[in-house]
Short mmCIF file of C-alpha atoms in Angstrom, two decimals:
data_model
loop_
_atom_site.label_atom_id
_atom_site.label_comp_id
_atom_site.label_asym_id
_atom_site.label_seq_id
_atom_site.Cartn_x
_atom_site.Cartn_y
_atom_site.Cartn_z
CA UNK A 1 -16.92 40.80 -53.46
CA UNK A 2 -19.29 41.54 -50.67
CA UNK A 3 -20.92 38.85 -48.70
CA UNK A 4 -24.07 39.12 -46.79
CA UNK A 5 -25.92 36.70 -44.73
CA UNK A 6 -29.53 37.08 -43.72
CA UNK A 7 -31.19 35.28 -40.67
CA UNK A 8 -35.03 35.06 -41.11
CA UNK A 9 -37.53 34.26 -38.50
CA UNK A 10 -35.09 34.04 -35.53
CA UNK A 11 -37.36 35.91 -33.14
CA UNK A 12 -39.08 32.56 -32.13
CA UNK A 13 -36.71 29.58 -32.32
CA UNK A 14 -38.56 27.34 -29.77
CA UNK A 15 -39.04 23.76 -30.72
CA UNK A 16 -42.66 23.02 -31.69
CA UNK A 17 -44.77 20.51 -29.84
CA UNK A 18 -45.57 17.06 -31.16
CA UNK A 19 -48.81 18.25 -32.60
CA UNK A 20 -47.17 21.00 -34.85
CA UNK A 21 -45.86 20.49 -38.25
CA UNK A 22 -42.20 19.44 -38.54
CA UNK A 23 -39.68 22.38 -38.96
CA UNK A 24 -37.76 22.85 -42.06
CA UNK A 25 -34.51 24.64 -42.45
CA UNK A 26 -32.85 25.56 -45.78
CA UNK A 27 -29.60 27.13 -46.77
CA UNK A 28 -29.71 29.00 -50.18
CA UNK A 29 -26.89 30.75 -52.27
CA UNK A 30 -27.70 33.45 -54.92
CA UNK A 31 -26.43 36.60 -56.58
CA UNK A 32 -28.27 39.94 -56.27
CA UNK A 33 -28.72 42.24 -59.29
CA UNK A 34 -25.44 43.97 -58.42
CA UNK A 35 -23.59 40.63 -58.57
CA UNK A 36 -23.02 40.34 -54.93
CA UNK A 37 -23.25 36.81 -53.34
CA UNK A 38 -26.03 36.13 -50.83
CA UNK A 39 -26.15 33.19 -48.31
CA UNK A 40 -29.62 32.92 -46.77
CA UNK A 41 -30.64 30.44 -43.87
CA UNK A 42 -34.36 29.98 -43.59
CA UNK A 43 -35.96 28.39 -40.49
CA UNK A 44 -39.59 27.82 -40.29
CA UNK A 45 -41.28 29.53 -37.28
CA UNK A 46 -44.66 28.87 -35.43
CA UNK A 47 -47.04 31.59 -34.92
CA UNK A 48 -45.84 34.50 -32.76
CA UNK A 49 -48.64 33.70 -30.29
CA UNK A 50 -47.00 30.36 -29.41
CA UNK A 51 -43.71 31.79 -28.30
CA UNK A 52 -43.31 31.25 -24.50
CA UNK A 53 -42.86 34.08 -21.97
CA UNK A 54 -40.48 34.50 -19.13
CA UNK A 55 -41.69 31.23 -17.70
CA UNK A 56 -39.83 29.30 -20.54
CA UNK A 57 -36.35 30.62 -19.62
CA UNK A 58 -34.62 27.32 -19.69
CA UNK A 59 -35.84 26.45 -23.20
CA UNK A 60 -34.88 29.97 -24.37
CA UNK A 61 -31.38 29.43 -22.83
CA UNK A 62 -31.22 26.25 -24.78
CA UNK A 63 -32.12 27.93 -28.02
CA UNK A 64 -29.67 30.75 -27.34
CA UNK A 65 -26.80 28.20 -27.06
CA UNK A 66 -27.93 26.54 -30.28
CA UNK A 67 -28.06 30.17 -31.98
CA UNK A 68 -24.43 30.68 -30.68
CA UNK A 69 -23.44 27.54 -32.46
CA UNK A 70 -25.18 28.71 -35.63
CA UNK A 71 -23.22 31.88 -35.41
CA UNK A 72 -20.08 30.09 -35.10
CA UNK A 73 -20.92 27.92 -38.16
CA UNK A 74 -21.59 31.22 -40.01
CA UNK A 75 -18.25 32.59 -39.11
CA UNK A 76 -16.65 29.46 -40.58
CA UNK A 77 -18.62 29.86 -43.78
CA UNK A 78 -17.57 33.43 -44.09
CA UNK A 79 -13.94 32.43 -43.63
CA UNK A 80 -14.48 29.68 -46.20
CA UNK A 81 -16.17 31.93 -48.65
CA UNK A 82 -13.49 34.62 -48.46
CA UNK A 83 -10.73 31.96 -49.16
CA UNK A 84 -12.72 30.55 -52.11
CA UNK A 85 -13.24 33.96 -53.59
CA UNK A 86 -9.61 34.78 -53.38
CA UNK A 87 -8.48 31.53 -55.01
CA UNK A 88 -11.33 31.00 -57.40
CA UNK A 89 -11.87 27.64 -56.15
CA UNK A 90 -15.76 27.50 -55.99
CA UNK A 91 -15.96 23.75 -55.39
CA UNK A 92 -14.37 24.23 -51.93
CA UNK A 93 -16.99 26.74 -51.08
CA UNK A 94 -19.82 24.44 -52.01
CA UNK A 95 -18.35 21.64 -49.87
CA UNK A 96 -17.94 23.97 -46.94
CA UNK A 97 -21.76 24.92 -47.43
CA UNK A 98 -22.77 21.30 -47.55
CA UNK A 99 -20.78 20.43 -44.41
CA UNK A 100 -22.30 23.40 -42.54
CA UNK A 101 -25.75 22.41 -43.67
CA UNK A 102 -25.24 18.83 -42.51
CA UNK A 103 -24.16 20.10 -39.09
CA UNK A 104 -27.17 22.36 -38.63
CA UNK A 105 -29.49 19.48 -39.61
CA UNK A 106 -27.81 17.13 -37.14
CA UNK A 107 -28.09 19.70 -34.35
CA UNK A 108 -31.74 20.17 -35.01
CA UNK A 109 -32.24 16.42 -35.05
CA UNK A 110 -30.46 16.04 -31.68
CA UNK A 111 -32.62 18.76 -30.08
CA UNK A 112 -35.83 16.82 -31.24
CA UNK A 113 -34.51 13.73 -29.74
CA UNK A 114 -33.61 15.56 -26.38
CA UNK A 115 -37.20 16.97 -26.32
CA UNK A 116 -38.69 13.58 -26.91
CA UNK A 117 -36.61 12.01 -24.12
CA UNK A 118 -37.67 14.76 -21.59
CA UNK A 119 -41.23 14.24 -22.66
CA UNK A 120 -41.01 10.60 -21.86
CA UNK A 121 -39.43 11.26 -18.49
CA UNK A 122 -42.24 13.80 -17.47
CA UNK A 123 -44.93 11.13 -18.49
CA UNK A 124 -43.09 8.51 -16.22
CA UNK A 125 -42.96 11.00 -13.38
CA UNK A 126 -46.65 11.75 -13.71
CA UNK A 127 -47.47 8.05 -13.69
CA UNK A 128 -45.43 7.40 -10.47
CA UNK A 129 -47.03 10.40 -8.75
CA UNK A 130 -50.46 9.06 -9.66
CA UNK A 131 -49.53 5.68 -8.26
CA UNK A 132 -48.25 7.17 -5.04
CA UNK A 133 -51.38 9.32 -4.66
CA UNK A 134 -53.57 6.09 -4.90
CA UNK A 135 -51.56 4.19 -2.31
CA UNK A 136 -51.75 7.31 0.11
CA UNK A 137 -55.58 7.33 -0.47
CA UNK A 138 -55.79 3.59 0.44
CA UNK A 139 -53.80 4.21 3.67
CA UNK A 140 -55.94 7.13 4.69
CA UNK A 141 -59.05 4.97 4.30
CA UNK A 142 -57.66 2.24 6.53
CA UNK A 143 -56.92 3.53 10.13
CA UNK A 144 -54.83 1.57 12.49
CA UNK A 145 -56.89 -0.76 14.77
CA UNK A 146 -55.96 -2.98 17.70
CA UNK A 147 -57.63 -6.39 18.49
CA UNK A 148 -59.12 -6.74 22.00
CA UNK A 149 -59.09 -10.11 23.81
CA UNK A 150 -62.63 -10.53 22.57
CA UNK A 151 -61.33 -10.85 19.07
CA UNK A 152 -63.15 -7.70 17.97
CA UNK A 153 -61.19 -5.15 16.19
CA UNK A 154 -61.88 -1.68 17.83
CA UNK A 155 -60.44 1.69 17.60
CA UNK A 156 -57.94 2.79 20.21
CA UNK A 157 -59.38 5.06 22.80
CA UNK A 158 -57.50 8.26 22.23
CA UNK A 159 -58.35 11.89 22.38
CA UNK A 160 -60.00 13.49 19.36
CA UNK A 161 -57.07 15.99 19.34
CA UNK A 162 -54.56 13.40 18.66
CA UNK A 163 -53.61 13.66 14.90
CA UNK A 164 -52.36 10.30 14.62
CA UNK A 165 -56.00 9.03 15.31
CA UNK A 166 -57.46 11.12 12.46
CA UNK A 167 -57.67 8.67 9.45
CA UNK A 168 -58.18 11.71 7.13
CA UNK A 169 -54.92 13.29 8.28
CA UNK A 170 -52.40 12.28 5.68
CA UNK A 171 -49.51 13.75 7.54
CA UNK A 172 -49.75 11.08 10.17
CA UNK A 173 -49.82 7.32 9.98
CA UNK A 174 -49.17 4.91 12.92
CA UNK A 175 -47.46 1.43 12.44
CA UNK A 176 -47.35 -1.39 15.11
CA UNK A 177 -44.98 -4.31 15.41
CA UNK A 178 -44.93 -7.31 17.74
CA UNK A 179 -41.63 -8.09 19.41
CA UNK A 180 -40.79 -11.54 20.87
CA UNK A 181 -37.90 -11.61 23.39
CA UNK A 182 -35.57 -14.60 23.05
CA UNK A 183 -32.82 -15.04 25.72
CA UNK A 184 -29.38 -14.43 24.25
CA UNK A 185 -28.14 -17.52 25.92
CA UNK A 186 -30.41 -19.61 23.73
CA UNK A 187 -28.67 -18.04 20.64
CA UNK A 188 -25.08 -18.23 21.86
CA UNK A 189 -25.00 -20.75 24.65
CA UNK A 190 -21.19 -20.54 25.12
CA UNK A 191 -20.99 -16.71 25.91
CA UNK A 192 -20.93 -15.33 29.42
CA UNK A 193 -22.76 -11.93 29.69
CA UNK A 194 -21.70 -11.05 33.30
CA UNK A 195 -18.45 -9.09 33.25
CA UNK A 196 -17.43 -10.52 36.61
CA UNK A 197 -17.44 -14.08 35.32
CA UNK A 198 -14.24 -15.46 33.66
CA UNK A 199 -14.11 -17.88 30.92
CA UNK A 200 -11.89 -19.11 27.97
CA UNK A 201 -11.33 -16.72 25.10
CA UNK A 202 -13.57 -17.76 22.15
CA UNK A 203 -13.11 -14.91 19.62
CA UNK A 204 -11.70 -11.46 18.96
CA UNK A 205 -13.59 -8.95 16.93
CA UNK A 206 -12.32 -6.51 14.18
CA UNK A 207 -10.07 -3.65 15.27
CA UNK A 208 -11.76 -0.31 15.92
CA UNK A 209 -9.64 2.83 15.27
CA UNK A 210 -9.58 5.51 17.79
CA UNK A 211 -6.50 7.61 16.94
CA UNK A 212 -3.56 7.66 14.61
CA UNK A 213 -0.18 9.13 15.75
CA UNK A 214 0.89 12.45 14.30
CA UNK A 215 4.68 11.84 14.16
CA UNK A 216 7.31 9.16 14.02
CA UNK A 217 7.49 9.01 17.81
CA UNK A 218 4.12 7.34 17.46
CA UNK A 219 5.34 4.34 15.42
CA UNK A 220 4.79 2.32 18.42
CA UNK A 221 3.81 2.89 22.15
CA UNK A 222 1.31 2.16 24.86
CA UNK A 223 -2.24 3.41 25.33
CA UNK A 224 -4.63 2.31 28.08
CA UNK A 225 -7.56 2.90 30.37
CA UNK A 226 -7.61 1.97 34.10
CA UNK A 227 -9.93 -0.88 34.80
CA UNK A 228 -10.07 -0.18 38.53
CA UNK A 229 -9.28 3.63 38.94
CA UNK A 230 -8.45 4.80 42.45
CA UNK A 231 -8.77 8.40 43.91
CA UNK A 232 -10.74 11.40 42.81
CA UNK A 233 -8.49 12.68 40.02
CA UNK A 234 -9.07 10.16 37.33
CA UNK A 235 -11.84 7.75 36.19
CA UNK A 236 -12.11 4.65 34.00
CA UNK A 237 -12.86 7.04 31.16
CA UNK A 238 -9.41 8.62 31.48
CA UNK A 239 -7.00 7.63 28.65
CA UNK A 240 -3.31 7.26 29.17
CA UNK A 241 -0.84 7.15 26.35
CA UNK A 242 3.07 6.76 25.99
CA UNK A 243 4.85 7.16 22.74
CA UNK A 244 7.82 4.59 22.85
CA UNK A 245 10.00 5.79 20.14
CA UNK A 246 12.93 7.94 21.38
CA UNK A 247 16.12 7.68 23.62
CA UNK A 248 14.49 9.03 26.82
CA UNK A 249 10.69 8.15 27.12
CA UNK A 250 9.35 10.03 30.08
CA UNK A 251 6.17 11.86 28.93
CA UNK A 252 2.80 10.37 29.85
CA UNK A 253 -0.04 12.05 28.03
CA UNK A 254 -3.40 12.15 30.00
CA UNK A 255 -6.79 12.56 28.26
CA UNK A 256 -10.02 13.21 30.10
CA UNK A 257 -11.94 10.66 28.03
CA UNK A 258 -11.96 8.78 24.67
CA UNK A 259 -13.40 11.75 22.80
CA UNK A 260 -10.65 14.10 23.77
CA UNK A 261 -8.22 11.24 23.05
CA UNK A 262 -9.43 10.99 19.59
CA UNK A 263 -9.34 14.56 19.03
CA UNK A 264 -5.71 14.81 20.26
CA UNK A 265 -6.50 17.05 23.20
CA UNK A 266 -4.62 15.92 26.32
CA UNK A 267 -5.54 17.61 29.71
CA UNK A 268 -2.21 16.86 31.21
CA UNK A 269 1.27 15.70 30.38
CA UNK A 270 3.18 14.03 33.40
CA UNK A 271 6.92 13.61 33.30
CA UNK A 272 8.02 10.37 34.77
CA UNK A 273 10.97 10.19 37.25
CA UNK A 274 12.75 7.20 35.26
CA UNK A 275 12.71 6.58 31.55
CA UNK A 276 10.58 3.83 30.13
CA UNK A 277 11.70 0.78 28.25
CA UNK A 278 9.60 -0.36 25.24
CA UNK A 279 5.79 -1.05 25.14
CA UNK A 280 5.35 -3.29 28.27
CA UNK A 281 3.68 -0.63 30.54
CA UNK A 282 0.24 -0.91 32.04
CA UNK A 283 -2.23 1.21 34.30
CA UNK A 284 -4.06 -0.43 37.31
CA UNK A 285 -5.67 0.71 40.41
CA UNK A 286 -4.47 4.45 40.02
CA UNK A 287 -0.71 3.58 39.10
CA UNK A 288 1.25 3.27 36.08
CA UNK A 289 3.54 0.01 36.11
CA UNK A 290 6.47 0.15 33.82
CA UNK A 291 10.11 -1.31 33.16
CA UNK A 292 12.88 1.20 33.69
CA UNK A 293 15.10 1.65 30.68
CA UNK A 294 18.00 -0.85 30.28
CA UNK A 295 17.30 -2.81 33.46
CA UNK A 296 14.98 -5.43 34.96
CA UNK A 297 13.75 -2.82 37.46
CA UNK A 298 10.01 -2.48 37.67
CA UNK A 299 8.45 0.89 38.89
CA UNK A 300 5.04 1.77 40.25
CA UNK A 301 4.25 5.53 39.54
CA UNK A 302 1.25 6.81 41.54
CA UNK A 303 -0.79 8.94 39.28
CA UNK A 304 -2.80 10.89 41.93
CA UNK A 305 0.46 12.16 43.79
CA UNK A 306 2.56 12.11 40.48
CA UNK A 307 5.48 10.50 42.27
CA UNK A 308 7.42 7.23 42.26
CA UNK A 309 5.72 4.90 44.78
CA UNK A 310 7.73 1.52 44.38
CA UNK A 311 10.67 0.18 42.67
CA UNK A 312 11.87 -3.47 42.62
CA UNK A 313 13.97 -5.79 40.39
CA UNK A 314 12.13 -8.68 38.61
CA UNK A 315 14.38 -11.59 39.92
CA UNK A 316 16.40 -13.15 36.91
CA UNK A 317 14.42 -11.50 34.20
CA UNK A 318 15.99 -10.89 30.80
CA UNK A 319 16.02 -7.25 29.68
CA UNK A 320 17.18 -4.97 26.81
CA UNK A 321 17.00 -7.42 23.92
CA UNK A 322 17.80 -10.72 25.84
CA UNK A 323 14.42 -12.22 25.52
CA UNK A 324 12.02 -9.95 23.50
CA UNK A 325 8.92 -10.72 21.37
CA UNK A 326 9.52 -11.54 17.74
CA UNK A 327 9.30 -8.00 16.61
CA UNK A 328 12.07 -6.91 18.98
CA UNK A 329 11.76 -3.47 20.52
CA UNK A 330 13.38 -4.40 23.82
CA UNK A 331 10.09 -6.05 24.79
CA UNK A 332 11.64 -8.29 27.33
CA UNK A 333 9.22 -7.53 30.26
CA UNK A 334 5.60 -7.16 29.50
CA UNK A 335 3.18 -6.11 32.42
CA UNK A 336 -0.36 -7.06 32.10
CA UNK A 337 -3.56 -6.87 34.00
CA UNK A 338 -6.66 -9.14 34.13
CA UNK A 339 -9.62 -10.07 36.44
CA UNK A 340 -6.97 -11.77 38.79
CA UNK A 341 -4.54 -8.91 39.21
CA UNK A 342 -1.13 -7.66 38.01
CA UNK A 343 1.19 -9.97 35.97
CA UNK A 344 4.66 -10.02 34.46
CA UNK A 345 5.40 -11.87 31.12
CA UNK A 346 9.13 -12.37 30.70
CA UNK A 347 11.82 -15.08 30.30
CA UNK A 348 15.06 -16.12 32.05
CA UNK A 349 18.33 -17.75 31.32
CA UNK A 350 17.08 -20.78 33.40
CA UNK A 351 13.94 -20.98 31.18
CA UNK A 352 16.11 -20.71 28.08
CA UNK A 353 13.77 -18.20 26.38
CA UNK A 354 10.63 -19.80 27.20
CA UNK A 355 7.81 -17.53 28.43
CA UNK A 356 7.72 -17.13 32.31
CA UNK A 357 4.55 -15.71 34.08
CA UNK A 358 4.70 -14.21 37.56
CA UNK A 359 1.67 -12.94 39.50
CA UNK A 360 2.98 -9.55 41.28
CA UNK A 361 1.70 -7.68 44.39
CA UNK A 362 0.29 -4.45 43.01
CA UNK A 363 1.56 -2.60 46.06
CA UNK A 364 5.28 -3.58 46.59
CA UNK A 365 5.76 -5.49 43.30
CA UNK A 366 6.95 -8.57 44.91
CA UNK A 367 6.45 -11.88 42.95
CA UNK A 368 3.68 -13.88 44.51
CA UNK A 369 3.88 -17.01 42.19
CA UNK A 370 5.52 -18.02 39.02
CA UNK A 371 4.79 -20.40 36.08
CA UNK A 372 7.10 -21.58 33.26
CA UNK A 373 5.45 -22.25 29.88
CA UNK A 374 6.83 -24.50 26.91
CA UNK A 375 6.54 -21.73 24.35
CA UNK A 376 9.56 -19.57 23.38
CA UNK A 377 8.94 -15.82 23.82
CA UNK A 378 10.89 -14.86 20.81
CA UNK A 379 8.57 -17.15 18.51
CA UNK A 380 5.44 -15.02 19.25
CA UNK A 381 4.56 -11.40 18.43
CA UNK A 382 2.83 -10.48 21.74
CA UNK A 383 0.91 -11.88 24.75
CA UNK A 384 -1.84 -10.74 27.27
CA UNK A 385 -3.64 -12.15 30.20
CA UNK A 386 -7.32 -12.92 30.39
CA UNK A 387 -8.96 -14.65 33.46
CA UNK A 388 -5.64 -15.98 34.69
CA UNK A 389 -4.69 -17.45 31.26
CA UNK A 390 -1.82 -16.36 29.02
CA UNK A 391 -2.57 -15.93 25.32
CA UNK A 392 0.07 -15.39 22.61
CA UNK A 393 -0.35 -13.93 19.06
CA UNK A 394 1.45 -15.68 16.26
CA UNK A 395 2.50 -12.62 14.08
CA UNK A 396 2.63 -8.97 14.40
CA UNK A 397 2.63 -8.15 10.62
CA UNK A 398 0.29 -10.80 8.90
CA UNK A 399 -3.04 -9.10 8.37
CA UNK A 400 -4.91 -12.36 9.22
CA UNK A 401 -3.11 -14.14 12.05
CA UNK A 402 -4.13 -16.23 15.04
CA UNK A 403 -3.87 -16.36 18.75
CA UNK A 404 -1.93 -19.59 18.82
CA UNK A 405 -1.38 -20.70 22.36
CA UNK A 406 -2.85 -20.58 25.77
CA UNK A 407 -1.53 -21.37 29.22
CA UNK A 408 -3.84 -21.73 32.09
CA UNK A 409 -2.25 -20.87 35.41
CA UNK A 410 -4.99 -22.66 37.34
CA UNK A 411 -4.00 -26.02 35.93
CA UNK A 412 -0.45 -25.29 34.81
CA UNK A 413 -1.18 -26.64 31.45
CA UNK A 414 -0.58 -24.95 27.98
CA UNK A 415 -1.95 -25.91 24.65
CA UNK A 416 -2.25 -24.86 21.00
CA UNK A 417 -5.28 -22.90 19.93
CA UNK A 418 -6.41 -20.99 16.79
CA UNK A 419 -8.36 -17.85 17.36
CA UNK A 420 -8.52 -15.47 14.38
CA UNK A 421 -6.89 -12.12 15.12
CA UNK A 422 -6.31 -9.09 12.72
CA UNK A 423 -3.29 -6.81 12.42
CA UNK A 424 -5.05 -4.45 10.20
CA UNK A 425 -2.04 -1.97 9.80
CA UNK A 426 0.60 -4.58 9.83
CA UNK A 427 2.82 -3.76 12.75
CA UNK A 428 1.21 -4.64 16.20
CA UNK A 429 3.63 -3.69 18.91
CA UNK A 430 1.43 -3.53 21.96
CA UNK A 431 -1.54 -5.70 23.10
CA UNK A 432 -3.12 -5.36 26.64
CA UNK A 433 -6.59 -6.44 28.08
CA UNK A 434 -8.90 -4.35 29.95
CA UNK A 435 -11.25 -6.61 31.97
CA UNK A 436 -13.70 -3.73 32.93
CA UNK A 437 -14.20 -2.92 29.22
CA UNK A 438 -13.93 -6.52 27.94
CA UNK A 439 -11.65 -5.16 25.14
CA UNK A 440 -8.08 -5.59 23.93
CA UNK A 441 -6.19 -2.38 23.45
CA UNK A 442 -3.51 -2.33 20.74
CA UNK A 443 -0.88 -0.01 18.93
CA UNK A 444 -0.69 -1.05 15.39
CA UNK A 445 1.73 1.05 13.28
CA UNK A 446 0.71 4.49 14.44
CA UNK A 447 -2.77 3.42 14.95
CA UNK A 448 -4.42 3.01 18.28
CA UNK A 449 -7.31 0.49 18.19
CA UNK A 450 -9.52 -1.87 20.47
CA UNK A 451 -10.94 -5.22 19.87
CA UNK A 452 -13.98 -6.70 21.39
CA UNK A 453 -13.40 -10.13 22.98
CA UNK A 454 -15.93 -12.93 23.51
CA UNK A 455 -15.44 -15.33 26.53
CA UNK A 456 -16.95 -18.76 26.99
CA UNK A 457 -18.50 -20.13 30.30
CA UNK A 458 -16.24 -21.05 33.08
CA UNK A 459 -14.31 -24.36 32.47
CA UNK A 460 -14.01 -26.99 35.07
CA UNK A 461 -10.78 -26.73 37.11
CA UNK A 462 -10.25 -22.93 36.53
CA UNK A 463 -10.10 -20.49 39.50
#
């Protein structure tokens, strides 16, 4: 048996507007005089003159997609009809036609709903545009004015060529604001703003990331900027970096500034004459100060001449795991710098593991004065000096820990404190203070970060 399908009025399948009569679609099955089965789809069409032109391409694309769907449904009907003819099961063919008709009807209903939704959105946009036009017109009719001391509002004396002065020019609008200055000291009375003035540490800010190490050798290390650079070769913007993982640490990476450091582009790599032990090195007044590996020997390396300038043993200092910080890493001797100069943080057998602080001569490394504290070195994660005061950090892994102890060398008194401190990356192996930047520099589990610090006013009895 032959099966023919006719599509009528498919030359204009655009949805009618709301003012037009609702479309109707029908599907009819009949036999022609020769006994062949006919399936006929009939879709009502508006007048030919209402069909859009090329400007309605998006709508035509939508209709074409629906037409494709109808063609797919017809293909399914043809397959169902052939199967029904072969088996003689006419009831299955009728059910297939009913299902197809239901799908076509649902598709048409969905199209109508989409059209109504779009019409509502267009109306809302028109409403908003109208409201914005009204507000713009009000602004154009109210040019900016200033009040003279006489209390009379007058126009500003400006050239006629100034477009901002033209009240009819909608492209320019001028706004004014009055600003009242309030001294910061009234808002934060305990903060010193003079970087040359020392005070007690009040707070430490959140860590700011500057670079992440690329390999396992950067698990922990040292990175610094010189607070008091010397000579013509380097400035306070120069960044110095030592990766402290390895058997023979000698490479000192030099970066022109923080931007080149963040990009990972060193301008020079210096090879040190003696290997470095752990993360206790520091940079000060044009020299790198560090502990020689497996010894209590301190070395001053001149950065301008790129040569060893001074070497001297730190008397009685523990080394290579005798008195490290709690995280280990052979951090027995930690060199630090603050407003008062160069310091060594370590311990001795006589001190029985308690932290000892010595102020050093930056030229010859000789000990100028020594203080013994009452906090054990292996119970704290790290330490640093600010304004002649030693501060210790409770944990190197806890994300939200504290600076838990302070020792003032001016009074030789130590006490417990609780200043919040964040180990964002949970393995903080190096912490140094830069008094020129008023920042802490840290190496936290491959991440090189800085912290802003806030100091209070000078307390009585401090030097």
